[in-house]
PDB file of C-alpha atoms in Angstrom:
ATOM      1  CA  UNK A  12     -18.709  23.180 -71.729  1.00  0.00           C
ATOM      2  CA  UNK A  13     -17.193  23.428 -68.233  1.00  0.00           C
ATOM      3  CA  UNK A  14     -18.345  25.220 -65.084  1.00  0.00           C
ATOM      4  CA  UNK A  15     -18.616  25.031 -61.320  1.00  0.00           C
ATOM      5  CA  UNK A  16     -22.117  25.189 -59.835  1.00  0.00           C
ATOM      6  CA  UNK A  17     -23.377  28.163 -57.848  1.00  0.00           C
ATOM      7  CA  UNK A  18     -21.568  28.545 -54.562  1.00  0.00           C
ATOM      8  CA  UNK A  19     -18.428  26.688 -55.652  1.00  0.00           C
ATOM      9  CA  UNK A  20     -15.484  29.021 -56.182  1.00  0.00           C
ATOM     10  CA  UNK A  21     -12.868  26.473 -57.244  1.00  0.00           C
ATOM     11  CA  UNK A  22     -11.785  26.713 -60.865  1.00  0.00           C
ATOM     12  CA  UNK A  23      -8.150  25.609 -61.118  1.00  0.00           C
ATOM     13  CA  UNK A  24      -9.064  21.982 -61.891  1.00  0.00           C
ATOM     14  CA  UNK A  25     -11.619  23.181 -64.457  1.00  0.00           C
ATOM     15  CA  UNK A  26      -8.981  25.331 -66.142  1.00  0.00           C
ATOM     16  CA  UNK A  27      -6.479  22.451 -66.209  1.00  0.00           C
ATOM     17  CA  UNK A  28      -9.094  20.064 -67.574  1.00  0.00           C
ATOM     18  CA  UNK A  29     -10.215  22.580 -70.192  1.00  0.00           C
ATOM     19  CA  UNK A  30      -6.718  23.259 -71.455  1.00  0.00           C
ATOM     20  CA  UNK A  31      -6.009  19.553 -71.734  1.00  0.00           C
ATOM     21  CA  UNK A  32      -9.321  18.932 -73.463  1.00  0.00           C
ATOM     22  CA  UNK A  33      -8.763  21.830 -75.878  1.00  0.00           C
ATOM     23  CA  UNK A  34      -5.316  20.460 -76.786  1.00  0.00           C
ATOM     24  CA  UNK A  35      -7.010  17.182 -77.734  1.00  0.00           C
ATOM     25  CA  UNK A  36      -9.303  18.889 -80.228  1.00  0.00           C
ATOM     26  CA  UNK A  37     -12.787  19.586 -78.844  1.00  0.00           C
ATOM     27  CA  UNK A  38     -14.064  23.143 -78.637  1.00  0.00           C
ATOM     28  CA  UNK A  39     -14.223  24.260 -75.012  1.00  0.00           C
ATOM     29  CA  UNK A  40     -16.568  26.830 -73.478  1.00  0.00           C
ATOM     30  CA  UNK A  41     -15.483  27.837 -69.981  1.00  0.00           C
ATOM     31  CA  UNK A  42     -18.138  29.396 -67.756  1.00  0.00           C
ATOM     32  CA  UNK A  43     -15.972  29.437 -64.645  1.00  0.00           C
ATOM     33  CA  UNK A  44     -16.594  29.113 -60.960  1.00  0.00           C
ATOM     34  CA  UNK A  45     -19.836  29.991 -59.175  1.00  0.00           C
ATOM     35  CA  UNK A  46     -21.793  29.786 -62.431  1.00  0.00           C
ATOM     36  CA  UNK A  47     -25.478  30.668 -62.005  1.00  0.00           C
ATOM     37  CA  UNK A  48     -27.613  27.720 -63.062  1.00  0.00           C
ATOM     38  CA  UNK A  49     -29.722  29.949 -65.341  1.00  0.00           C
ATOM     39  CA  UNK A  50     -26.566  31.034 -67.179  1.00  0.00           C
ATOM     40  CA  UNK A  51     -25.548  27.406 -67.605  1.00  0.00           C
ATOM     41  CA  UNK A  52     -28.950  26.377 -68.973  1.00  0.00           C
ATOM     42  CA  UNK A  53     -29.143  29.369 -71.340  1.00  0.00           C
ATOM     43  CA  UNK A  54     -25.637  28.691 -72.625  1.00  0.00           C
ATOM     44  CA  UNK A  55     -26.463  25.020 -73.256  1.00  0.00           C
ATOM     45  CA  UNK A  56     -29.484  26.074 -75.317  1.00  0.00           C
ATOM     46  CA  UNK A  57     -27.446  28.651 -77.244  1.00  0.00           C
ATOM     47  CA  UNK A  58     -24.212  26.723 -77.834  1.00  0.00           C
ATOM     48  CA  UNK A  59     -25.540  23.155 -78.094  1.00  0.00           C
ATOM     49  CA  UNK A  60     -22.472  21.490 -76.550  1.00  0.00           C
ATOM     50  CA  UNK A  61     -21.664  17.805 -76.973  1.00  0.00           C
ATOM     51  CA  UNK A  62     -21.509  17.543 -73.176  1.00  0.00           C
ATOM     52  CA  UNK A  63     -21.329  19.554 -69.965  1.00  0.00           C
ATOM     53  CA  UNK A  64     -18.782  19.038 -67.195  1.00  0.00           C
ATOM     54  CA  UNK A  65     -19.501  20.438 -63.747  1.00  0.00           C
ATOM     55  CA  UNK A  66     -16.905  20.242 -61.017  1.00  0.00           C
ATOM     56  CA  UNK A  67     -17.382  21.021 -57.336  1.00  0.00           C
ATOM     57  CA  UNK A  68     -15.276  20.799 -54.208  1.00  0.00           C
ATOM     58  CA  UNK A  69     -18.221  19.702 -52.045  1.00  0.00           C
ATOM     59  CA  UNK A  70     -21.464  17.788 -52.667  1.00  0.00           C
ATOM     60  CA  UNK A  71     -23.381  20.729 -51.196  1.00  0.00           C
ATOM     61  CA  UNK A  72     -22.785  22.771 -54.357  1.00  0.00           C
ATOM     62  CA  UNK A  73     -24.435  20.085 -56.490  1.00  0.00           C
ATOM     63  CA  UNK A  74     -27.203  19.484 -53.954  1.00  0.00           C
ATOM     64  CA  UNK A  75     -28.330  23.098 -54.038  1.00  0.00           C
ATOM     65  CA  UNK A  76     -29.261  22.775 -57.745  1.00  0.00           C
ATOM     66  CA  UNK A  77     -30.319  19.103 -57.929  1.00  0.00           C
ATOM     67  CA  UNK A  78     -33.579  19.630 -59.812  1.00  0.00           C
ATOM     68  CA  UNK A  79     -31.974  21.948 -62.359  1.00  0.00           C
ATOM     69  CA  UNK A  80     -29.148  19.471 -62.918  1.00  0.00           C
ATOM     70  CA  UNK A  81     -31.655  16.678 -63.566  1.00  0.00           C
ATOM     71  CA  UNK A  82     -33.338  18.884 -66.183  1.00  0.00           C
ATOM     72  CA  UNK A  83     -29.978  19.794 -67.708  1.00  0.00           C
ATOM     73  CA  UNK A  84     -28.970  16.125 -67.858  1.00  0.00           C
ATOM     74  CA  UNK A  85     -32.123  15.418 -69.863  1.00  0.00           C
ATOM     75  CA  UNK A  86     -30.973  17.957 -72.489  1.00  0.00           C
ATOM     76  CA  UNK A  87     -27.257  17.167 -72.802  1.00  0.00           C
ATOM     77  CA  UNK A  88     -24.849  14.526 -71.453  1.00  0.00           C
ATOM     78  CA  UNK A  89     -23.870  15.799 -68.011  1.00  0.00           C
ATOM     79  CA  UNK A  90     -20.633  14.844 -66.252  1.00  0.00           C
ATOM     80  CA  UNK A  91     -19.837  15.545 -62.601  1.00  0.00           C
ATOM     81  CA  UNK A  92     -16.290  15.671 -61.281  1.00  0.00           C
ATOM     82  CA  UNK A  93     -14.219  16.934 -58.400  1.00  0.00           C
ATOM     83  CA  UNK A  94     -14.140  16.029 -54.708  1.00  0.00           C
ATOM     84  CA  UNK A  95     -17.836  16.914 -54.382  1.00  0.00           C
ATOM     85  CA  UNK A  96     -18.902  14.397 -57.025  1.00  0.00           C
ATOM     86  CA  UNK A  97     -19.479  10.668 -56.670  1.00  0.00           C
ATOM     87  CA  UNK A  98     -20.956   7.887 -58.743  1.00  0.00           C
ATOM     88  CA  UNK A  99     -23.954   7.782 -56.377  1.00  0.00           C
ATOM     89  CA  UNK A 100     -24.624  11.491 -56.797  1.00  0.00           C
ATOM     90  CA  UNK A 101     -24.188  11.295 -60.566  1.00  0.00           C
ATOM     91  CA  UNK A 102     -26.600   8.352 -60.765  1.00  0.00           C
ATOM     92  CA  UNK A 103     -29.174  10.232 -58.665  1.00  0.00           C
ATOM     93  CA  UNK A 104     -28.981  13.200 -61.051  1.00  0.00           C
ATOM     94  CA  UNK A 105     -28.954  11.221 -64.298  1.00  0.00           C
ATOM     95  CA  UNK A 106     -25.352  12.248 -64.910  1.00  0.00           C
ATOM     96  CA  UNK A 107     -22.047  10.432 -65.380  1.00  0.00           C
ATOM     97  CA  UNK A 108     -19.300  10.477 -62.787  1.00  0.00           C
ATOM     98  CA  UNK A 109     -15.991  11.614 -64.291  1.00  0.00           C
ATOM     99  CA  UNK A 110     -13.463  10.197 -61.871  1.00  0.00           C
ATOM    100  CA  UNK A 111      -9.793  11.071 -61.796  1.00  0.00           C
ATOM    101  CA  UNK A 112      -7.485  14.026 -62.007  1.00  0.00           C
ATOM    102  CA  UNK A 113      -8.247  16.864 -64.466  1.00  0.00           C
ATOM    103  CA  UNK A 114      -6.045  15.389 -67.217  1.00  0.00           C
ATOM    104  CA  UNK A 115      -7.658  11.932 -66.950  1.00  0.00           C
ATOM    105  CA  UNK A 116     -11.113  13.516 -67.044  1.00  0.00           C
ATOM    106  CA  UNK A 117     -10.154  15.579 -70.112  1.00  0.00           C
ATOM    107  CA  UNK A 118      -8.954  12.462 -71.927  1.00  0.00           C
ATOM    108  CA  UNK A 119     -12.190  10.625 -71.093  1.00  0.00           C
ATOM    109  CA  UNK A 120     -14.297  13.554 -72.266  1.00  0.00           C
ATOM    110  CA  UNK A 121     -12.260  14.025 -75.464  1.00  0.00           C
ATOM    111  CA  UNK A 122     -12.993  10.415 -76.393  1.00  0.00           C
ATOM    112  CA  UNK A 123     -16.645  10.856 -75.507  1.00  0.00           C
ATOM    113  CA  UNK A 124     -16.981  14.091 -77.490  1.00  0.00           C
ATOM    114  CA  UNK A 125     -15.353  12.518 -80.549  1.00  0.00           C
ATOM    115  CA  UNK A 126     -17.445   9.367 -80.297  1.00  0.00           C
ATOM    116  CA  UNK A 127     -14.481   7.057 -79.683  1.00  0.00           C
ATOM    117  CA  UNK A 128     -13.713   4.880 -76.747  1.00  0.00           C
ATOM    118  CA  UNK A 129     -10.551   5.068 -74.740  1.00  0.00           C
TER     119      UNK A 129
END
């Protein structure tokens, strides 16, 4: 499942990543930019994804929903990407930092979702 947190209106990288990921086999649920955190949490409970990828252009978008992201990360593997993400932020939220361009991130997540290493 892919989305941008509330307040982040950038979705081109998410779309590119999702298309690449979909071509590699995993089912992709795209929630888009500026996704309300309640919608994200409800969708995780309903769909039961293998993982969740959130991408943001600035750290502020992640910071505004820190507590909710910690809770989400306790329910499902959570990956943070984009210019607003960092390994330090991911560690603080109990998430994994997905570094690289959208295609590299998709390849990493495809391996993770299938249980292989790449």
